[in-house]
């Protein structure tokens, strides 16, 4: 027997309407959202590191300005998402502590190194491309603050993807060495980009419940397929190939067939054993600790303002 509150929640979900912060929600729904939104926010913030690595070495002032703006946008995405999570009763401070203590996850993709400037382009094209594929449906997620944050994030991500593709296009029109740099970068990022969508549906413990609650609108495998179908013609236009001998058009299915990502590698990276996990967390922890004085100063200032207002 459902209570009146539960019935109202279920009806709202069934009508594809939004749950808002002050509405009643099952504890599992709240927990799932905190988990997913926090993981998403952490990914945006940790995701500043691989590209930030190239800001001081950008090949021109124009590329530096673009990259600076892009990395700054990622910080903004993290902040919208932490704000969305805060409407569920957790603070950004608590979430940050959980991240640096390894109690919450962030996207596997940001544990891979950026070895050449072509990686800035490849991350824009493939990594932000995968992010858009995953996030456009999240604009219709059932939790209001998350869906609204996604709308703005997706607009900016689309711009990021285009800048990445434009960078790679420019390199492809350059020297043989530059073309080889692009191909080498695409070879390294293709499989990790496919892993961003999460484990295969049959090994995804959260998908069924998250779909039933309207938190997720598509399964991991559906979105992975959509991404492959979207990327193949883009690769052709660019003049690069993907490192997958099984990748081919299947006219019967109306989709591309493709090979299986190395799920053992994925598990290792998610567990903390990827090439850059330790470095990413150490850097995040140092930035948090180095910024303690800013947080203290802001609080002291706010206290003084409050006292002045009272006096
Ligand atoms: N990297 C790290 N962990 C992952 C990844 C990944 N690519 N994919 C899945 N996982 C984790 C899940 O968080 C879950 O762990 P948990 O239960 O301990 O939290 C576990 O693996 C099993 O996966 P699923 O049951 O499939 O988890 P879920 O239903 O949450 O689906 C997905 C994963 C698709 C990533 C979902 O959480 C999502 O859509 N998140 C929002 C988008 C996002 O976080 N994007 C970040 C990268 S994009 C960017 O920042 C540019």
Coordinates of N, CA and C in Angstrom, one line a residue, residues 166-175 178-183 235 237-240:
X166 N 37.6 21.6 -34.7 CA 38.3 22.6 -35.5 C 39.8 22.5 -35.3
X167 N 40.3 22.3 -34.1 CA 41.7 22.2 -33.8 C 42.3 21.0 -34.6
X168 N 41.6 19.8 -34.5 CA 42.1 18.7 -35.2 C 42.0 18.9 -36.8
X169 N 41.0 19.5 -37.2 CA 40.9 19.8 -38.7 C 42.1 20.7 -39.1
X170 N 42.4 21.6 -38.3 CA 43.6 22.5 -38.7 C 44.9 21.7 -38.7
X171 N 45.0 20.8 -37.7 CA 46.2 19.9 -37.7 C 46.3 19.0 -38.9
X172 N 45.1 18.5 -39.3 CA 45.0 17.6 -40.4 C 45.4 18.3 -41.8
X173 N 45.2 19.6 -41.8 CA 45.6 20.3 -43.0 C 47.0 20.8 -42.9
X174 N 47.8 20.3 -41.9 CA 49.2 20.7 -41.7 C 50.1 19.7 -42.3
X175 N 51.2 19.4 -41.6 CA 52.2 18.5 -42.1 C 51.9 17.0 -41.8
X178 N 52.0 16.4 -38.2 CA 50.8 16.8 -37.4 C 49.7 15.8 -37.6
X179 N 49.5 15.3 -38.8 CA 48.5 14.3 -39.1 C 48.7 13.1 -38.3
X180 N 50.0 12.7 -38.2 CA 50.3 11.5 -37.4 C 50.0 11.7 -35.9
X181 N 50.2 13.0 -35.4 CA 49.9 13.3 -34.0 C 48.4 13.1 -33.8
X182 N 47.6 13.6 -34.7 CA 46.2 13.5 -34.5 C 45.7 12.0 -34.5
X183 N 46.2 11.2 -35.4 CA 45.9 9.8 -35.5 C 46.3 9.1 -34.2
X235 N 34.8 11.1 -38.2 CA 36.2 10.6 -38.4 C 36.5 10.6 -39.9
X237 N 35.2 12.5 -42.3 CA 35.4 13.9 -42.7 C 36.8 14.4 -42.3
X238 N 37.2 14.0 -41.1 CA 38.5 14.5 -40.6 C 39.7 13.8 -41.3
X239 N 39.5 12.5 -41.7 CA 40.6 11.8 -42.3 C 41.3 10.9 -41.3
X240 N 40.7 10.5 -40.2 CA 41.3 9.6 -39.3 C 40.5 8.3 -39.2

